[in-house]
C-alpha atoms as an extended CHARMM CRD file, in Angstrom:
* protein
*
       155  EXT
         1         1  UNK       CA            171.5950000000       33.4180000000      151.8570000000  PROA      1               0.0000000000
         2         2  UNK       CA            175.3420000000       33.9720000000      152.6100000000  PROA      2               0.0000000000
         3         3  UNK       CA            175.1680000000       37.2260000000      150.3380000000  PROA      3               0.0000000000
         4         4  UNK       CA            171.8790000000       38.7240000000      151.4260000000  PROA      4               0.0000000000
         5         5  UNK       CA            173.4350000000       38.2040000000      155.2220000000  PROA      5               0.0000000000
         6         6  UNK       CA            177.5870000000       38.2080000000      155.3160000000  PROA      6               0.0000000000
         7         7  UNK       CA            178.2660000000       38.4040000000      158.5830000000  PROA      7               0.0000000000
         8         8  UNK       CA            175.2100000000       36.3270000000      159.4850000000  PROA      8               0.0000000000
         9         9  UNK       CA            171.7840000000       36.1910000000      160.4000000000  PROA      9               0.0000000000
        10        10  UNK       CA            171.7930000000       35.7330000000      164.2190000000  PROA      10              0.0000000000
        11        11  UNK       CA            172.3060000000       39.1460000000      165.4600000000  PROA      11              0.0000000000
        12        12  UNK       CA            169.3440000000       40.9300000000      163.2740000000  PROA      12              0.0000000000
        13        13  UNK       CA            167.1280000000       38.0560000000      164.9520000000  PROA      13              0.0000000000
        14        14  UNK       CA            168.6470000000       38.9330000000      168.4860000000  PROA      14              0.0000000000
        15        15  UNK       CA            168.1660000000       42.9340000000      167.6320000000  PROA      15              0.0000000000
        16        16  UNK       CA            164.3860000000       42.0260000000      166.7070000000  PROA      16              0.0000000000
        17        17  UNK       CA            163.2300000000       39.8920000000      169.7210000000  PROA      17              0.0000000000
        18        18  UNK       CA            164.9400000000       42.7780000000      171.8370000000  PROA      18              0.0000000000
        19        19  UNK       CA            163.2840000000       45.7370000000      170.4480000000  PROA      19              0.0000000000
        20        20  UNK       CA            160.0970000000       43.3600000000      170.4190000000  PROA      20              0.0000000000
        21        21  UNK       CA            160.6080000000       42.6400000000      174.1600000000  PROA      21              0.0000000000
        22        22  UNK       CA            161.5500000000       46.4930000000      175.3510000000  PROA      22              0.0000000000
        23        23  UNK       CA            158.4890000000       48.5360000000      173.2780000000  PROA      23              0.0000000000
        24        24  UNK       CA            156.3190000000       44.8140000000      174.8980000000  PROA      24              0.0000000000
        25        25  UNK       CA            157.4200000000       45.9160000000      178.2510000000  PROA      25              0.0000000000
        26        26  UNK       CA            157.3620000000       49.7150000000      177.7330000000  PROA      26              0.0000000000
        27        27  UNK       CA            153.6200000000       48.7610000000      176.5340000000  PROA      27              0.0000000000
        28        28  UNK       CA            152.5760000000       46.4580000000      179.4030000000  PROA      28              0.0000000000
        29        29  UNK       CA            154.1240000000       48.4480000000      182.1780000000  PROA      29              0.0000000000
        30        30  UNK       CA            153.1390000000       51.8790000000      181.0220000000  PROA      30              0.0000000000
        31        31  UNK       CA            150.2300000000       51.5420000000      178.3990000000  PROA      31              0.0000000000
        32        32  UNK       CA            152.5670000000       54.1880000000      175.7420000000  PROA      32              0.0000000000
        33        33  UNK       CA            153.9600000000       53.0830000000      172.4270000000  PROA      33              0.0000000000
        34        34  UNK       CA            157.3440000000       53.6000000000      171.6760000000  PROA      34              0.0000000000
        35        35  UNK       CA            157.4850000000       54.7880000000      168.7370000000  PROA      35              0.0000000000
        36        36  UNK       CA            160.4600000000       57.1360000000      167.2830000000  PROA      36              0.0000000000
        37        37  UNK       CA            158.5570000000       59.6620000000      165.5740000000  PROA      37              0.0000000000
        38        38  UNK       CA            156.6410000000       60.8070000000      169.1430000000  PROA      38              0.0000000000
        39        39  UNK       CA            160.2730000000       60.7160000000      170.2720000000  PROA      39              0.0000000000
        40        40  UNK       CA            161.3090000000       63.4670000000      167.9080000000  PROA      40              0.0000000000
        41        41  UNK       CA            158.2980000000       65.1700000000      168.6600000000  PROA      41              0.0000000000
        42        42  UNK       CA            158.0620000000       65.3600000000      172.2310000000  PROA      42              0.0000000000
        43        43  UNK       CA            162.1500000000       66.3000000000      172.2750000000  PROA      43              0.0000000000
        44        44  UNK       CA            161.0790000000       69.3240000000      169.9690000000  PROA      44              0.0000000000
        45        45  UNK       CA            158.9000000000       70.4100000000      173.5060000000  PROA      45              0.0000000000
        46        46  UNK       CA            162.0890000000       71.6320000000      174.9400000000  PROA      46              0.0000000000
        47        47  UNK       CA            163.1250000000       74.0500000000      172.2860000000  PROA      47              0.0000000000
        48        48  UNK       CA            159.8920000000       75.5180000000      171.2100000000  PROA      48              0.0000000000
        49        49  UNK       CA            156.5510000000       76.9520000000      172.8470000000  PROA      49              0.0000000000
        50        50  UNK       CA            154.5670000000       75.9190000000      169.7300000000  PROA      50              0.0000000000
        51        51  UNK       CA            151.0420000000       74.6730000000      171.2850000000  PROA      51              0.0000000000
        52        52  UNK       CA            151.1360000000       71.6750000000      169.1720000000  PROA      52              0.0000000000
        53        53  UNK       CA            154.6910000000       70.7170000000      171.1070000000  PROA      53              0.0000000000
        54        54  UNK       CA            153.2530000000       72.1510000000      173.9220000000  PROA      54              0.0000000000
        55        55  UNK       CA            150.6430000000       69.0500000000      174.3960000000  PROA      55              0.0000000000
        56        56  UNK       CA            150.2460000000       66.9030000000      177.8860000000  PROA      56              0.0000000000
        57        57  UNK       CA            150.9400000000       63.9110000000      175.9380000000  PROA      57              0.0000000000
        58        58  UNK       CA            154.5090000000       65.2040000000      174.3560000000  PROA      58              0.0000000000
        59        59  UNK       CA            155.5430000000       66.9860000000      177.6150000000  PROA      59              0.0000000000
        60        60  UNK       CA            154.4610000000       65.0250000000      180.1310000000  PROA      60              0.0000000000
        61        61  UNK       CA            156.4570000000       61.9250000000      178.3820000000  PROA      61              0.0000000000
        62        62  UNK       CA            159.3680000000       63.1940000000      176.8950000000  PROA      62              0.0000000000
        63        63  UNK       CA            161.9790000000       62.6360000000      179.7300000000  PROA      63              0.0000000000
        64        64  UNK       CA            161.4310000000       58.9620000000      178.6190000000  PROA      64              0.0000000000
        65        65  UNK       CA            160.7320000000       59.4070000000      175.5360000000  PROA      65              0.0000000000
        66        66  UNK       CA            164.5000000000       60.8790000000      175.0130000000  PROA      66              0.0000000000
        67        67  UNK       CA            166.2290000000       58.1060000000      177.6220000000  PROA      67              0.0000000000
        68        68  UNK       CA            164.6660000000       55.7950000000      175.0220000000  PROA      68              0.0000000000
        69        69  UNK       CA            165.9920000000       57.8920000000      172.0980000000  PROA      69              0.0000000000
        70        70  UNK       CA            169.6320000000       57.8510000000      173.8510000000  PROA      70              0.0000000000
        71        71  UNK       CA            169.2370000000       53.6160000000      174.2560000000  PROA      71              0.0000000000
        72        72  UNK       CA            169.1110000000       53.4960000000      170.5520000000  PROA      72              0.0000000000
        73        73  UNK       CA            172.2950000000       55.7710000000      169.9390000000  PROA      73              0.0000000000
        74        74  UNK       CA            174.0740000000       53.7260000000      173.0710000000  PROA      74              0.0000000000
        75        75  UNK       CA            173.2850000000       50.4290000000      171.7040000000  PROA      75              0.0000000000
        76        76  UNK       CA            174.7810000000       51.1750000000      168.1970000000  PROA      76              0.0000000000
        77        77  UNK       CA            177.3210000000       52.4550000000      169.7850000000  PROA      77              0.0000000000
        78        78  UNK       CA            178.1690000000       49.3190000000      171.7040000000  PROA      78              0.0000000000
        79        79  UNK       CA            178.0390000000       47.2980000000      169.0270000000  PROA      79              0.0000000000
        80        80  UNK       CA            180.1360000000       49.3600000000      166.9510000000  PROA      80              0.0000000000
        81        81  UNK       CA            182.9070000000       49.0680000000      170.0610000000  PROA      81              0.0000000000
        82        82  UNK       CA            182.3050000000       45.4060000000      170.9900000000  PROA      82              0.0000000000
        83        83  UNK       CA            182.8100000000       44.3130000000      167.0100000000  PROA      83              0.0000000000
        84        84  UNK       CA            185.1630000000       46.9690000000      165.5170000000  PROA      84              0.0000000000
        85        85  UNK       CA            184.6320000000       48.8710000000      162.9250000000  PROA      85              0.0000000000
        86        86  UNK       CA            184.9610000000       46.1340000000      160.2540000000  PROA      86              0.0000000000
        87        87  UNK       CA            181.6730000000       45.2390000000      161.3840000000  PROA      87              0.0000000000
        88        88  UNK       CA            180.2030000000       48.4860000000      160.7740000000  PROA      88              0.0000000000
        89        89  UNK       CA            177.6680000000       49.1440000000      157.8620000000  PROA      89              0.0000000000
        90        90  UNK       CA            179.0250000000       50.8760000000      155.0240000000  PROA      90              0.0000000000
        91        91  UNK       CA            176.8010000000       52.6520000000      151.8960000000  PROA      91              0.0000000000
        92        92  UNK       CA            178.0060000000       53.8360000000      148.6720000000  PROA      92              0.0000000000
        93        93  UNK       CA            174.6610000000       56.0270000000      148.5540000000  PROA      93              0.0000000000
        94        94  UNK       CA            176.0650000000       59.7120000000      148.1670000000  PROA      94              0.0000000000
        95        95  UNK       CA            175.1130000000       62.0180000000      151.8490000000  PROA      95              0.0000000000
        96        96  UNK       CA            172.6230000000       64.4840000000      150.0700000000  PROA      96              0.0000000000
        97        97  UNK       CA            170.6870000000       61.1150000000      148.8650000000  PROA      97              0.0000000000
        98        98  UNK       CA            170.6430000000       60.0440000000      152.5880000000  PROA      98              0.0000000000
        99        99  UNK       CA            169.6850000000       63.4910000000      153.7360000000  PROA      99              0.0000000000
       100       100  UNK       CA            166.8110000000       63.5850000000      151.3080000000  PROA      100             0.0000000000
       101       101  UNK       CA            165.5120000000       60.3900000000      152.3830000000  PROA      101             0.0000000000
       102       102  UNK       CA            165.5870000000       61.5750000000      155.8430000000  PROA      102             0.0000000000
       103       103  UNK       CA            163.4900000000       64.8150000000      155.0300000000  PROA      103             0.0000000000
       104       104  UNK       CA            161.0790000000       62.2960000000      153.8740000000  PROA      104             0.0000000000
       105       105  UNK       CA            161.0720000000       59.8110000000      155.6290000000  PROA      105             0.0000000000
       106       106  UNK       CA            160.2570000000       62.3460000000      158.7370000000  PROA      106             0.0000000000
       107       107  UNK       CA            157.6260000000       63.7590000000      156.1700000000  PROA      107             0.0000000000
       108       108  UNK       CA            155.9240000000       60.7050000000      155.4910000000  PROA      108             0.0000000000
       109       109  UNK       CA            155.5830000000       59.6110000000      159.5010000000  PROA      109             0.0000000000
       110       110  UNK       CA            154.3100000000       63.1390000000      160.4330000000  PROA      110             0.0000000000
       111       111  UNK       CA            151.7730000000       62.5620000000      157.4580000000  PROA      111             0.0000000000
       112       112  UNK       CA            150.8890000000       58.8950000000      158.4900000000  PROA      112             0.0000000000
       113       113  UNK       CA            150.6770000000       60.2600000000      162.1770000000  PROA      113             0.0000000000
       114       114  UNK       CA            153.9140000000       57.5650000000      162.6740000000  PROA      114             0.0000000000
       115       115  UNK       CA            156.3980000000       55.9740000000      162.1980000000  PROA      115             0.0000000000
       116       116  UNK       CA            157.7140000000       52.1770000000      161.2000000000  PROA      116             0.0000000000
       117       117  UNK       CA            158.2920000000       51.3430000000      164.5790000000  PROA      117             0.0000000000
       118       118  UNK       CA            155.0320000000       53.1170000000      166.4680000000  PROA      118             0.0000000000
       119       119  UNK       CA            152.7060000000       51.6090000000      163.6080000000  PROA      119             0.0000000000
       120       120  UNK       CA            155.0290000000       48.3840000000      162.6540000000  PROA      120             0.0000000000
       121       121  UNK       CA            156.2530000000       46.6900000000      165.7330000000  PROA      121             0.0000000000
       122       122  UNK       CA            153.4640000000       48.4870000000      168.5610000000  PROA      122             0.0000000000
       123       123  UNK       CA            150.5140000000       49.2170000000      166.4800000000  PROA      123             0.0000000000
       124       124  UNK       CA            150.2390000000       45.9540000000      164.3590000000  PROA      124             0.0000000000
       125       125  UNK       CA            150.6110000000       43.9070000000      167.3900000000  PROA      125             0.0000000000
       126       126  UNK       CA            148.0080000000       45.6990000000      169.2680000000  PROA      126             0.0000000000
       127       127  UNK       CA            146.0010000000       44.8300000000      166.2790000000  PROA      127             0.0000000000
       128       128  UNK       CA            145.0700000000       48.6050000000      165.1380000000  PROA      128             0.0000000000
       129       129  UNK       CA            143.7720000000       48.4820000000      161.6620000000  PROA      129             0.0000000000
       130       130  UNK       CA            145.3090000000       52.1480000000      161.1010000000  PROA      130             0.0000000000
       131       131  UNK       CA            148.7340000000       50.9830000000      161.2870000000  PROA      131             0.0000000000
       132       132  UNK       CA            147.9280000000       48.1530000000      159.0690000000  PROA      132             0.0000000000
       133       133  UNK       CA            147.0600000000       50.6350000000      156.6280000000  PROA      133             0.0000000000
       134       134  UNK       CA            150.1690000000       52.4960000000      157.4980000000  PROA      134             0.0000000000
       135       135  UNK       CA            152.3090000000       49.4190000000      157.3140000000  PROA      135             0.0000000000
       136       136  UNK       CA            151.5260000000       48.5860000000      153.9360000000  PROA      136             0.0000000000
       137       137  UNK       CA            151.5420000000       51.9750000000      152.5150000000  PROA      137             0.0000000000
       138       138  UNK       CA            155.2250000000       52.4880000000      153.6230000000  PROA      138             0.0000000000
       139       139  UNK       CA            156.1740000000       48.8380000000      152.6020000000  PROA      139             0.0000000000
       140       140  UNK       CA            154.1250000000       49.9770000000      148.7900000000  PROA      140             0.0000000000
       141       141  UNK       CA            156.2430000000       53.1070000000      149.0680000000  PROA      141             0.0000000000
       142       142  UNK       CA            159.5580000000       51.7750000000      149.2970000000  PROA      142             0.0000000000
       143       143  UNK       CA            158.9510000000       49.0340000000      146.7960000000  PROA      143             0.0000000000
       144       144  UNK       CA            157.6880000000       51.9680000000      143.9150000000  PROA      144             0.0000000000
       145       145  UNK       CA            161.0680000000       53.8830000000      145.1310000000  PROA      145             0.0000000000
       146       146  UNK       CA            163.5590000000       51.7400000000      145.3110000000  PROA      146             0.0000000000
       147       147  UNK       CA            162.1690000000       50.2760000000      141.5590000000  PROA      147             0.0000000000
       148       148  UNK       CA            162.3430000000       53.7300000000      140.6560000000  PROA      148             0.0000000000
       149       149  UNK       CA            165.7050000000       54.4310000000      141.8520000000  PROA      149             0.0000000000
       150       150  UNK       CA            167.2320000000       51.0520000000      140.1690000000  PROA      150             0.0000000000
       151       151  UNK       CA            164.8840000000       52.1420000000      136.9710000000  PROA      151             0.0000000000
       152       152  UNK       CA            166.7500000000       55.6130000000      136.5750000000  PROA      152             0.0000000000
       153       153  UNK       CA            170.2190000000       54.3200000000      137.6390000000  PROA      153             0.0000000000
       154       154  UNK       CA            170.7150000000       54.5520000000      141.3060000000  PROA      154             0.0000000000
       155       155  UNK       CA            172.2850000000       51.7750000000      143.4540000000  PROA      155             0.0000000000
């Protein structure tokens, strides 16, 4: 346990319950679901008069949707200053690896109409069979990869 978790497992369980009580409250209070990829989306209504960006349900929530956004970057950023930088996660996985995974990872949400978050924490615990689905594909999808990445030499 000490080497899947080295600097403990406390804080991940603290970071859970408090992204499970905030999108829990954003849900009760409001009736949206805070999920990231409708973030990215509805911030993309700003910069472009595409119809599809142009929809009620992007424009008329994406002051929110980006304070929401900027909680994410502000909390990472607190907990980078309140325990150093020897605390900060480190990868050995090259940057153009990283960028490819993010140009599919943003793929695969647009194409399951979602994201981890929207369909993982919000959708599963609203009990929406779709994000079940969706849940389980991504899990199936990053067990195949990272097998495949291991199988052809990548860390």
């Amino acid at each position: 346990m000490e080497s899947m978790f080295p600097h403990g497992w406390q804080h991940y369980l603290a970071g859970g319950l408090l992204i499970g009580a905030g999108v829990s409250l954003l849900f009760l209070l409001t009736g949206w679901v805070g999920g990231m990829s409708t973030v990215f989306t509805s911030t993309w209504s700003w910069v472009t008069k595409q119809p599809f960006f142009q929809q009620p349900r992007f424009v008329q929530t994406r002051g929110w949707r980006l304070v929401f956004a900027l909680g994410l970057v502000l909390g990472a950023a607190l907990w980078w200053l309140w325990l150093g930088p020897d605390h900060a996660l480190h990868t050995q996985v090259p940057a153009w690896q990283l960028g490819l995974g993010g140009v599919l990872v943003g793929f695969g949400s647009r194409l399951g109409n979602g994201c981890t978050s929207g369909h993982g924490i919000c959708g599963l615990s609203s009990l929406q069979l779709p994000s079940l689905v969706a849940v389980l594909t991504f899990m199936a999808t990053a067990f195949l990869t990272a097998n495949l990445v291991l199988a052809f030499g990548g860390r």
